[in-house]
Amino acid sequence: MRHLRSTLLAGLTTGLSVALLSGPLQAQTLDIGVMGELASFDTSQVSGGVWESQVLMDVYEGLVKKAPDGEILPGMATDWEVSEDGRIYTFHLREGAKWSDGEPVTAEDFVFGWQHMLDPQNASKYAYMLYPVVNAEAVNVGDKPLEALGVESLEDGKVFQVTLNAPTPYFIQLLTHYTAYPAPKHSVEEYGDAWVKLDNIATNGAFKPTQWISQSRITAVKNPEYYDAEEVSLDQVNYHTTEDRNAGISRFRAGEIDILRDYPSSRYQWLKDNLPDATHMAPYLGSYYYVLNHREGRPTADKRVREALNLAARRNVLSEQIMAGTFLPSLSFVPQGTDNYDVQEMKLGGDDMNARMAKAKQLLEDAGYGPSNPLTLRLRYNTSDEHKKIAVAMAAMWRPLGINVEMINSEATVHYQTIQQGDFDVARAGWIADYNDAENFLTLLKSGVGNNYGAYSNPEYDALLDEAATTLDAEEREKLLEQAEQLALDDYALVPLLYYVSRNLVNPALDGWEDNVSDDHPSRWISIEQ
């Protein structure tokens, strides 16, 4: 396969189709517009943005990888066996796999990488993803040493063995996530914390990073040491930080970027009319929701306030009028389409908004709020036109209840760092499935989990998730998870608002891009044909 990137002639502004046909051919370079800034090439320090996954899946590779359609394929492991009780996985590592500096990728790098992710000194928000592994949680909270983790390097580093607490149906899917990537043990031992500097870094994916201009661009080039390098068409990938999505559309039309991730919903119809071959919208496992701060002293720690906020939310208005049909209304946390799961719903008494608003006013009055003591909420959202539109709409929906809303926006990395610290009353958040299982969403409301931004804590909820994690029967496990979600919804733990769909602008000349429910698109498969 070949990638032949098209570049516009100076001054050409007549649109994408002309741009693709008129420009001179350049090096095999792919330009992607991503929504935010990568926090670090150290996966233990990553903040959780979907834009970070795009970069990391290109420069690292785990035991398995994804095909263009989302199918799971062998990666650093060529094959594996599972014990009869479903608890022990034995992975045989690919012979000849190397880091970008030429050092071999061994099982020791996976042992070290997983220990690094769980090391309490690194305070990874995503460490809980590995909790199915024996002693992972105890290691992560500092109760046991790193060496107690249930992973081993066998046969001189050729075999990586994992022991789980219980059979875990989604375990192989989980391995596609960056929490399960290896880390270059030799580089960390040589450079310490400076191992992630671009002069020192070693990666094992199809590309290796070579340049990082903060809030502008990350550049990665083809990794000649990658075991499948001859089948990688691209010489270079540029990831452009493009938080202004309308500006991103202009750059796409000008031929400056080949892919724009998550174009604004307000532009969908225009894009579909004017760039039909480039405009993609597809089903997506994702929830758009508002986090409610449960920490002591916050008004949203009061269940009556949380219920009132949910009662006043007009989700159909958000979906159909504000977002022009590019989101679906939601009364649940786990999205529709999740495998082996019946979606639960928050009970709000139907569509009679007059009755709902009357009940909401009474709840706020019972909680001590009214004309003489109005409720003021600090609502945080990350910079985006559509996030702003939703925030403005939600503030307008809450205003008849006498609620004053102070809106605060910041770029994505700062936003998530701030709400992680608890500095908010209500905060915009979105969650895209790391793997197709309800547990991936429900864990976000478990006590002590890093991405439980609102610090929701319910012992009964935690117990249901713990029981589900050790339940072998699939139907019984499903019932436990559904019971847990309904418990949280009845507690008004959050404000579910919308289900995502994936929205991407894709150069029609791209080969190797396929819409899929995870919206994962490794650059390793992509090429552009003339």
Coordinates of C-alpha atoms in Angstrom, one line a residue:
M1 CA 0.0 0.0 0.0
R2 CA 1.1 3.6 -0.6
H3 CA 0.2 6.9 1.0
L4 CA 0.4 9.8 -1.4
R5 CA -0.6 13.0 0.4
S6 CA -2.2 15.8 -1.7
T7 CA -1.2 19.4 -1.0
L8 CA -3.1 22.5 -2.3
L9 CA -1.7 24.9 -4.7
A10 CA -1.2 28.3 -3.1
G11 CA -4.4 30.2 -2.9
L12 CA -6.7 27.3 -3.7
T13 CA -9.9 27.6 -1.8
T14 CA -12.5 25.9 -3.9
G15 CA -12.9 22.8 -1.7
L16 CA -11.8 19.4 -0.7
S17 CA -12.4 17.6 -4.0
V18 CA -10.3 20.0 -6.0
A19 CA -7.6 19.9 -3.3
L20 CA -7.3 16.2 -3.5
L21 CA -6.9 16.3 -7.3
S22 CA -4.9 19.4 -7.9
G23 CA -1.9 19.4 -5.6
P24 CA 1.6 18.1 -6.1
L25 CA 2.4 14.8 -4.3
Q26 CA 4.5 14.9 -1.1
A27 CA 5.9 12.4 1.3
Q28 CA 3.7 9.8 2.8
T29 CA 2.3 11.9 5.7
L30 CA -1.0 11.7 7.5
D31 CA -2.3 14.8 9.3
I32 CA -4.9 14.2 12.0
G33 CA -6.8 16.9 13.9
V34 CA -7.3 15.8 17.5
M35 CA -9.4 17.4 20.2
G36 CA -6.8 18.0 22.9
E37 CA -3.2 17.8 24.1
L38 CA -1.6 14.5 25.1
A39 CA -0.7 14.5 28.8
S40 CA 2.4 12.3 28.5
F41 CA 4.0 9.4 26.6
D42 CA 4.1 7.7 30.0
T43 CA 0.8 5.9 29.9
S44 CA 0.5 6.0 33.7
Q45 CA 0.2 9.8 33.5
V46 CA -2.4 10.0 30.7
S47 CA -5.6 11.9 31.5
G48 CA -8.0 9.7 29.6
G49 CA -9.0 11.7 26.5
V50 CA -9.9 9.9 23.3
W51 CA -7.4 12.0 21.5
E52 CA -4.7 10.5 23.7
S53 CA -5.7 7.0 22.7
Q54 CA -5.2 7.9 19.0
V55 CA -1.6 8.9 19.6
L56 CA -0.7 6.1 22.0
M57 CA -2.2 3.3 19.9
D58 CA 0.1 4.5 17.0
V59 CA 3.4 4.6 19.0
Y60 CA 2.8 1.6 21.4
E61 CA 1.4 -1.9 20.9
G62 CA 0.1 -4.2 23.5
L63 CA -0.3 -8.0 23.6
V64 CA -3.1 -7.5 21.0
K65 CA -4.1 -4.8 18.6
K66 CA -7.2 -3.7 16.6
A67 CA -8.0 -4.2 12.9
P68 CA -9.6 -1.3 11.0
D69 CA -13.1 -2.7 11.8
G70 CA -12.3 -3.1 15.5
E71 CA -11.6 -6.8 15.4
I72 CA -8.9 -7.9 17.9
L73 CA -5.8 -9.3 16.3
P74 CA -2.5 -10.6 17.7
G75 CA 0.0 -7.9 18.6
M76 CA 3.1 -8.3 20.7
A77 CA 1.7 -11.8 21.5
T78 CA 1.2 -14.2 18.6
D79 CA -1.0 -16.6 20.5
W80 CA -2.2 -17.4 24.0
E81 CA -3.8 -20.1 26.1
V82 CA -6.4 -19.7 28.9
S83 CA -6.7 -22.2 31.8
E84 CA -9.8 -24.2 32.3
D85 CA -11.0 -22.0 35.2
G86 CA -10.5 -18.9 33.0
R87 CA -8.1 -17.3 35.4
I88 CA -4.6 -17.9 33.9
Y89 CA -3.7 -16.4 30.5
T90 CA -0.4 -17.4 29.0
F91 CA 0.9 -15.2 26.1
H92 CA 3.7 -16.2 23.8
L93 CA 5.5 -13.1 22.7
R94 CA 6.3 -12.4 19.1
E95 CA 9.8 -13.5 18.1
G96 CA 11.9 -10.5 16.9
A97 CA 9.7 -7.8 18.3
K98 CA 11.8 -4.7 19.1
W99 CA 11.6 -1.3 20.7
S100 CA 12.4 1.6 18.4
D101 CA 16.0 1.7 19.8
G102 CA 16.5 -1.9 18.6
E103 CA 16.3 -3.5 22.1
P104 CA 14.0 -6.6 22.2
V105 CA 10.5 -6.4 23.6
T106 CA 10.2 -9.1 26.3
A107 CA 7.8 -10.3 28.9
E108 CA 9.8 -8.3 31.4
D109 CA 8.7 -5.1 29.7
F110 CA 5.0 -6.1 30.2
V111 CA 5.7 -7.1 33.9
F112 CA 7.5 -3.7 34.4
G113 CA 4.9 -1.7 32.4
W114 CA 1.9 -3.1 34.4
Q115 CA 3.8 -2.6 37.7
H116 CA 4.6 0.9 36.6
M117 CA 0.9 1.6 35.9
L118 CA -0.1 0.3 39.3
D119 CA 2.7 1.9 41.3
P120 CA 1.0 4.1 43.9
Q121 CA 3.7 6.7 43.4
N122 CA 2.5 7.3 39.8
A123 CA -1.1 7.9 41.0
S124 CA -2.5 6.7 37.6
K125 CA -6.2 7.5 37.2
Y126 CA -6.5 4.5 35.0
A127 CA -4.8 1.9 37.2
Y128 CA -8.1 0.4 38.1
M129 CA -8.4 -1.0 34.6
L130 CA -5.9 -3.7 35.7
Y131 CA -7.7 -4.6 38.9
P132 CA -8.9 -8.0 37.5
V133 CA -5.3 -9.1 37.9
V134 CA -4.4 -10.8 41.2
N135 CA -3.2 -8.3 43.9
A136 CA -3.5 -5.4 41.4
E137 CA -5.7 -3.3 43.7
A138 CA -3.6 -4.1 46.8
V139 CA -0.5 -3.0 44.9
N140 CA -2.1 0.2 43.6
V141 CA -3.2 1.3 47.1
G142 CA 0.2 0.5 48.6
D143 CA -0.8 -2.6 50.7
K144 CA 1.4 -5.0 48.8
P145 CA 4.7 -4.6 46.9
L146 CA 4.9 -4.3 43.1
E147 CA 6.3 -7.8 42.9
A148 CA 3.1 -9.2 44.4
L149 CA 1.2 -8.4 41.1
G150 CA -0.1 -11.6 39.4
V151 CA 2.1 -11.3 36.3
E152 CA 5.2 -13.3 35.4
S153 CA 7.9 -13.4 32.8
L154 CA 8.7 -16.9 31.8
E155 CA 11.1 -18.8 29.5
D156 CA 13.7 -16.0 29.4
G157 CA 11.1 -13.3 28.6
K158 CA 9.4 -15.1 25.8
V159 CA 6.2 -15.9 27.8
F160 CA 4.0 -13.5 29.7
Q161 CA 1.6 -15.0 32.2
V162 CA -1.3 -13.3 33.9
T163 CA -3.3 -14.6 36.8
L164 CA -6.7 -13.1 37.4
N165 CA -8.9 -12.9 40.5
A166 CA -11.8 -14.5 38.6
P167 CA -12.8 -15.2 35.0
T168 CA -13.1 -11.8 33.3
P169 CA -15.1 -11.9 30.1
Y170 CA -13.7 -8.7 28.7
F171 CA -10.0 -9.4 29.6
I172 CA -8.7 -9.7 26.0
Q173 CA -10.6 -6.6 25.0
L174 CA -9.1 -4.7 27.9
L175 CA -5.6 -5.5 26.6
T176 CA -6.2 -3.2 23.6
H177 CA -6.2 -0.3 26.1
Y178 CA -3.0 1.7 26.8
T179 CA -3.0 0.7 30.5
A180 CA -2.0 -2.8 29.3
Y181 CA 0.9 -1.6 27.1
P182 CA 4.5 -2.5 28.0
A183 CA 7.1 0.0 29.1
P184 CA 10.7 -0.1 28.0
K185 CA 12.3 -1.3 31.2
H186 CA 15.8 -0.7 29.9
S187 CA 15.1 2.9 29.1
V188 CA 13.5 3.7 32.5
E189 CA 16.5 2.1 34.2
E190 CA 18.9 4.2 32.2
Y191 CA 17.1 7.6 32.1
G192 CA 14.8 7.5 35.1
D193 CA 11.8 9.9 34.8
A194 CA 13.5 11.4 31.7
W195 CA 12.8 8.2 29.7
V196 CA 9.8 9.9 28.1
K197 CA 11.8 12.8 26.7
L198 CA 11.8 12.5 22.9
D199 CA 15.6 12.2 22.8
N200 CA 15.4 9.1 25.1
I201 CA 12.0 7.5 24.4
A202 CA 11.7 4.0 23.0
T203 CA 8.3 2.9 21.6
N204 CA 7.3 -0.5 20.2
G205 CA 4.4 0.5 17.9
A206 CA 4.3 1.3 14.2
F207 CA 5.5 4.9 14.8
K208 CA 7.8 6.7 17.1
P209 CA 7.4 10.3 18.3
T210 CA 10.1 12.7 17.2
Q211 CA 8.6 16.2 17.8
W212 CA 6.2 17.8 20.3
I213 CA 5.2 21.4 20.0
S214 CA 2.9 22.1 23.0
Q215 CA -0.7 22.9 22.1
S216 CA 0.2 22.7 18.4
R217 CA 1.5 19.4 17.0
I218 CA 3.0 16.0 17.8
T219 CA 4.9 14.3 15.0
A220 CA 5.6 10.6 14.8
V221 CA 7.6 8.8 12.1
K222 CA 7.5 5.2 10.9
N223 CA 9.4 2.9 13.3
P224 CA 11.8 0.9 11.2
E225 CA 12.2 -1.6 14.1
Y226 CA 8.5 -2.5 14.1
Y227 CA 8.0 -6.1 13.2
D228 CA 5.5 -5.3 10.4
A229 CA 7.2 -2.1 9.2
E230 CA 7.2 -3.2 5.6
E231 CA 3.4 -3.3 5.6
V232 CA 3.1 0.2 7.1
S233 CA 2.4 2.7 4.3
L234 CA 2.9 6.0 6.2
D235 CA 6.2 7.6 6.7
Q236 CA 4.9 10.2 9.2
V237 CA 1.8 11.1 11.2
N238 CA 1.1 14.6 12.6
Y239 CA -1.4 15.0 15.4
H240 CA -2.6 18.6 15.4
T241 CA -4.3 20.0 18.5
T242 CA -7.5 21.3 17.1
E243 CA -9.9 22.3 19.9
D244 CA -11.6 24.9 17.6
R245 CA -13.6 22.4 15.6
N246 CA -14.8 25.0 13.1
A247 CA -11.2 26.1 12.4
G248 CA -10.5 22.3 12.0
I249 CA -13.1 22.1 9.2
S250 CA -11.5 25.0 7.4
R251 CA -8.1 23.3 7.7
F252 CA -9.7 20.0 6.4
R253 CA -11.2 21.8 3.4
A254 CA -7.9 23.5 2.7
G255 CA -6.1 20.1 2.6
E256 CA -4.0 20.8 5.7
I257 CA -5.4 17.8 7.6
D258 CA -6.7 14.4 6.3
I259 CA -8.8 13.5 9.3
L260 CA -10.8 15.7 11.7
R261 CA -11.9 13.9 14.8
D262 CA -15.3 14.9 16.2
Y263 CA -16.5 17.8 14.0
P264 CA -19.2 20.1 15.6
S265 CA -22.7 18.7 15.6
S266 CA -24.0 22.0 14.4
R267 CA -22.1 21.6 11.1
Y268 CA -23.3 18.1 10.3
Q269 CA -26.0 19.0 7.8
W270 CA -23.8 21.5 6.0
L271 CA -21.0 19.0 5.9
K272 CA -23.3 16.2 4.7
D273 CA -24.6 18.4 1.9
N274 CA -21.2 19.8 0.8
L275 CA -18.7 17.1 1.7
P276 CA -20.8 13.9 1.6
D277 CA -18.0 11.5 0.8
A278 CA -15.9 12.9 3.7
T279 CA -18.6 13.2 6.4
H280 CA -18.9 10.2 8.7
M281 CA -21.4 9.6 11.5
A282 CA -21.8 6.2 13.0
P283 CA -23.0 4.4 16.2
Y284 CA -20.6 4.8 19.1
L285 CA -20.4 3.4 22.6
G286 CA -20.2 6.7 24.5
S287 CA -22.1 8.7 27.2
Y288 CA -22.2 12.5 27.5
Y289 CA -23.0 13.4 31.1
Y290 CA -22.7 15.9 33.9
V291 CA -20.7 14.9 36.9
L292 CA -22.2 16.0 40.3
N293 CA -19.8 16.7 43.1
H294 CA -20.6 14.5 46.1
R295 CA -17.9 15.8 48.4
E296 CA -19.0 17.2 51.7
G297 CA -20.0 20.8 51.7
R298 CA -21.0 20.9 48.0
P299 CA -24.7 21.6 47.3
T300 CA -24.8 18.6 44.9
A301 CA -23.9 16.3 47.9
D302 CA -27.6 16.6 48.7
K303 CA -29.7 14.0 46.9
R304 CA -32.7 16.4 46.7
V305 CA -30.5 18.9 44.7
R306 CA -29.3 16.1 42.4
E307 CA -32.8 15.0 41.7
A308 CA -34.0 18.5 41.0
L309 CA -31.2 19.1 38.5
N310 CA -32.1 15.9 36.6
L311 CA -35.9 16.7 36.6
A312 CA -35.3 20.0 34.9
A313 CA -33.0 18.6 32.2
R314 CA -34.8 18.5 28.8
R315 CA -32.7 15.9 27.0
N316 CA -34.8 15.8 23.8
V317 CA -34.2 19.5 23.4
L318 CA -30.5 19.0 23.8
S319 CA -30.5 16.1 21.2
E320 CA -32.8 17.5 18.6
Q321 CA -32.5 21.3 18.8
I322 CA -29.2 22.1 20.4
M323 CA -27.2 19.2 18.8
A324 CA -29.2 18.9 15.6
G325 CA -29.8 15.2 15.9
T326 CA -26.1 14.3 16.2
F327 CA -26.6 12.9 19.7
L328 CA -29.3 10.8 21.2
P329 CA -31.2 11.6 24.4
S330 CA -30.1 9.5 27.4
L331 CA -31.5 8.6 30.8
S332 CA -28.8 6.1 31.6
F333 CA -25.0 5.9 32.1
V334 CA -24.4 2.7 30.2
P335 CA -25.2 3.4 26.5
Q336 CA -27.4 1.6 24.1
G337 CA -25.7 -1.1 22.1
T338 CA -23.5 -2.4 25.0
D339 CA -23.1 -6.2 24.7
N340 CA -25.0 -8.5 27.0
Y341 CA -26.8 -5.7 28.8
D342 CA -30.3 -4.2 29.1
V343 CA -30.0 -0.4 29.5
Q344 CA -31.5 1.0 32.7
E345 CA -33.2 4.3 33.0
M346 CA -33.5 7.1 35.6
K347 CA -37.1 7.5 36.7
L348 CA -38.2 11.1 36.3
G349 CA -42.0 10.7 36.1
G350 CA -42.5 11.0 32.4
D351 CA -42.5 13.9 29.9
D352 CA -44.8 16.3 31.8
M353 CA -42.3 19.1 32.3
N354 CA -44.7 21.2 34.3
A355 CA -45.1 18.5 36.9
R356 CA -41.4 17.8 36.9
M357 CA -40.5 21.4 37.4
A358 CA -43.0 21.8 40.3
K359 CA -41.4 18.7 42.0
A360 CA -37.9 20.1 41.4
K361 CA -38.8 23.5 43.0
Q362 CA -40.2 21.7 46.0
L363 CA -37.1 19.5 46.3
L364 CA -34.9 22.6 46.3
E365 CA -37.1 24.4 48.8
D366 CA -36.9 21.3 51.1
A367 CA -33.1 21.5 50.7
G368 CA -33.1 25.1 51.9
Y369 CA -32.9 27.0 48.7
G370 CA -35.3 29.7 47.5
P371 CA -35.5 33.5 46.7
S372 CA -33.9 34.4 49.9
N373 CA -31.2 31.8 49.6
P374 CA -30.7 31.1 45.8
L375 CA -28.6 28.1 44.8
T376 CA -25.5 28.9 42.9
L377 CA -23.6 26.2 41.0
R378 CA -20.1 26.3 39.4
L379 CA -20.4 24.5 36.1
R380 CA -17.1 23.5 34.4
Y381 CA -16.8 22.4 30.8
N382 CA -13.8 21.9 28.5
T383 CA -13.4 24.3 25.5
S384 CA -15.7 23.4 22.6
D385 CA -18.6 25.2 20.9
E386 CA -20.9 22.3 21.5
H387 CA -20.0 21.9 25.2
K388 CA -20.6 25.6 25.6
K389 CA -24.0 25.3 23.8
I390 CA -25.1 22.5 26.1
A391 CA -23.8 24.3 29.2
V392 CA -25.8 27.5 28.2
A393 CA -28.9 25.4 27.5
M394 CA -28.6 23.5 30.8
A395 CA -28.2 26.8 32.7
A396 CA -31.3 28.1 31.0
M397 CA -33.2 24.9 32.0
W398 CA -32.2 25.3 35.6
R399 CA -32.8 29.1 35.8
P400 CA -36.6 28.8 36.4
L401 CA -35.7 26.9 39.6
G402 CA -33.9 30.0 40.8
I403 CA -30.5 28.5 40.2
N404 CA -27.6 30.7 39.3
V405 CA -25.0 29.0 37.2
E406 CA -21.4 30.3 36.9
M407 CA -19.9 28.7 33.8
I408 CA -16.1 28.1 33.7
N409 CA -14.3 26.7 30.7
S410 CA -10.8 25.5 30.1
E411 CA -8.9 23.4 27.6
A412 CA -9.4 19.7 28.0
T413 CA -6.3 18.6 30.0
V414 CA -6.7 21.4 32.5
H415 CA -10.4 20.7 32.8
Y416 CA -10.0 17.1 33.7
Q417 CA -7.2 17.8 36.1
T418 CA -9.3 20.4 37.8
I419 CA -12.4 18.3 38.2
Q420 CA -10.2 15.4 39.4
Q421 CA -9.2 17.7 42.3
G422 CA -12.9 18.4 43.1
D423 CA -13.0 22.1 42.2
F424 CA -16.6 22.2 40.8
D425 CA -20.2 21.6 41.6
V426 CA -21.3 20.3 38.2
A427 CA -18.8 19.3 35.4
R428 CA -19.1 18.2 31.8
A429 CA -17.7 14.7 31.1
G430 CA -17.9 12.1 28.5
W431 CA -17.0 8.5 28.5
I432 CA -16.2 6.4 25.5
A433 CA -16.0 2.6 26.0
D434 CA -12.5 1.3 26.4
Y435 CA -14.0 -2.1 25.8
N436 CA -17.6 -3.3 25.0
D437 CA -18.8 -4.1 28.5
A438 CA -21.1 -2.3 31.0
E439 CA -18.5 -2.7 33.7
N440 CA -16.3 -0.1 31.9
F441 CA -18.9 2.6 32.5
L442 CA -20.1 1.5 35.9
T443 CA -16.6 1.4 37.4
L444 CA -16.5 5.2 37.1
L445 CA -19.0 5.4 40.0
K446 CA -17.1 3.0 42.3
S447 CA -15.6 4.4 45.4
G448 CA -12.0 5.5 45.1
V449 CA -11.7 5.1 41.3
G450 CA -9.5 7.7 39.7
N451 CA -12.0 8.8 37.1
N452 CA -14.9 9.0 39.6
Y453 CA -14.6 12.8 39.4
G454 CA -17.6 13.4 41.6
A455 CA -16.4 11.1 44.4
Y456 CA -19.7 9.3 44.4
S457 CA -19.5 6.5 47.1
N458 CA -22.2 4.0 47.8
P459 CA -21.2 0.8 49.7
E460 CA -24.2 -1.2 48.2
Y461 CA -23.2 -0.1 44.7
D462 CA -19.5 -1.1 45.3
A463 CA -20.6 -4.5 46.7
L464 CA -22.7 -5.2 43.6
L465 CA -19.8 -4.5 41.3
D466 CA -17.5 -6.6 43.4
E467 CA -20.0 -9.5 43.3
A468 CA -20.3 -9.1 39.5
A469 CA -16.6 -9.2 39.1
T470 CA -16.5 -12.7 40.6
T471 CA -19.7 -14.1 39.1
L472 CA -19.1 -16.8 36.5
D473 CA -22.6 -17.0 35.1
A474 CA -23.0 -14.4 32.4
E475 CA -26.7 -13.9 32.9
E476 CA -26.3 -13.5 36.7
R477 CA -23.4 -11.1 36.2
E478 CA -25.5 -9.0 33.8
K479 CA -28.3 -8.8 36.4
L480 CA -25.9 -7.6 39.1
L481 CA -24.5 -4.9 36.8
E482 CA -28.0 -3.7 35.9
Q483 CA -29.0 -3.6 39.5
A484 CA -25.9 -1.5 40.3
E485 CA -26.7 1.0 37.6
Q486 CA -30.3 1.3 38.6
L487 CA -29.2 1.9 42.2
A488 CA -26.9 4.8 41.1
L489 CA -29.6 6.2 38.8
D490 CA -32.1 6.1 41.7
D491 CA -29.5 8.0 43.7
Y492 CA -29.2 10.6 41.0
A493 CA -25.4 10.1 41.1
L494 CA -24.9 12.0 37.9
V495 CA -26.9 13.8 35.2
P496 CA -27.0 11.5 32.1
L497 CA -27.7 13.7 29.1
L498 CA -26.9 12.2 25.7
Y499 CA -25.5 9.1 23.9
Y500 CA -22.6 9.8 21.5
V501 CA -22.3 9.0 17.9
S502 CA -18.9 9.2 16.2
R503 CA -18.4 12.2 13.9
N504 CA -15.3 12.3 11.7
L505 CA -14.2 14.1 8.6
V506 CA -12.1 11.7 6.5
N507 CA -10.3 12.4 3.3
P508 CA -12.1 10.2 0.8
A509 CA -8.8 9.1 -0.7
L510 CA -7.9 7.3 2.6
D511 CA -7.7 3.5 2.6
G512 CA -7.8 1.6 5.8
W513 CA -10.3 3.7 7.7
E514 CA -13.5 2.0 8.8
D515 CA -16.3 3.2 11.0
N516 CA -16.6 1.1 14.2
V517 CA -18.4 1.3 17.5
S518 CA -15.1 2.0 19.4
D519 CA -14.1 4.7 16.9
D520 CA -10.5 3.5 17.0
H521 CA -8.5 4.0 13.8
P522 CA -4.8 3.0 14.1
S523 CA -2.7 4.8 11.6
R524 CA -0.8 1.6 11.0
W525 CA -3.5 0.5 8.6
I526 CA -4.0 3.8 6.7
S527 CA -2.8 4.7 3.3
I528 CA -3.9 7.2 0.6
E529 CA -4.2 6.1 -3.0
Q530 CA -3.9 8.5 -6.0

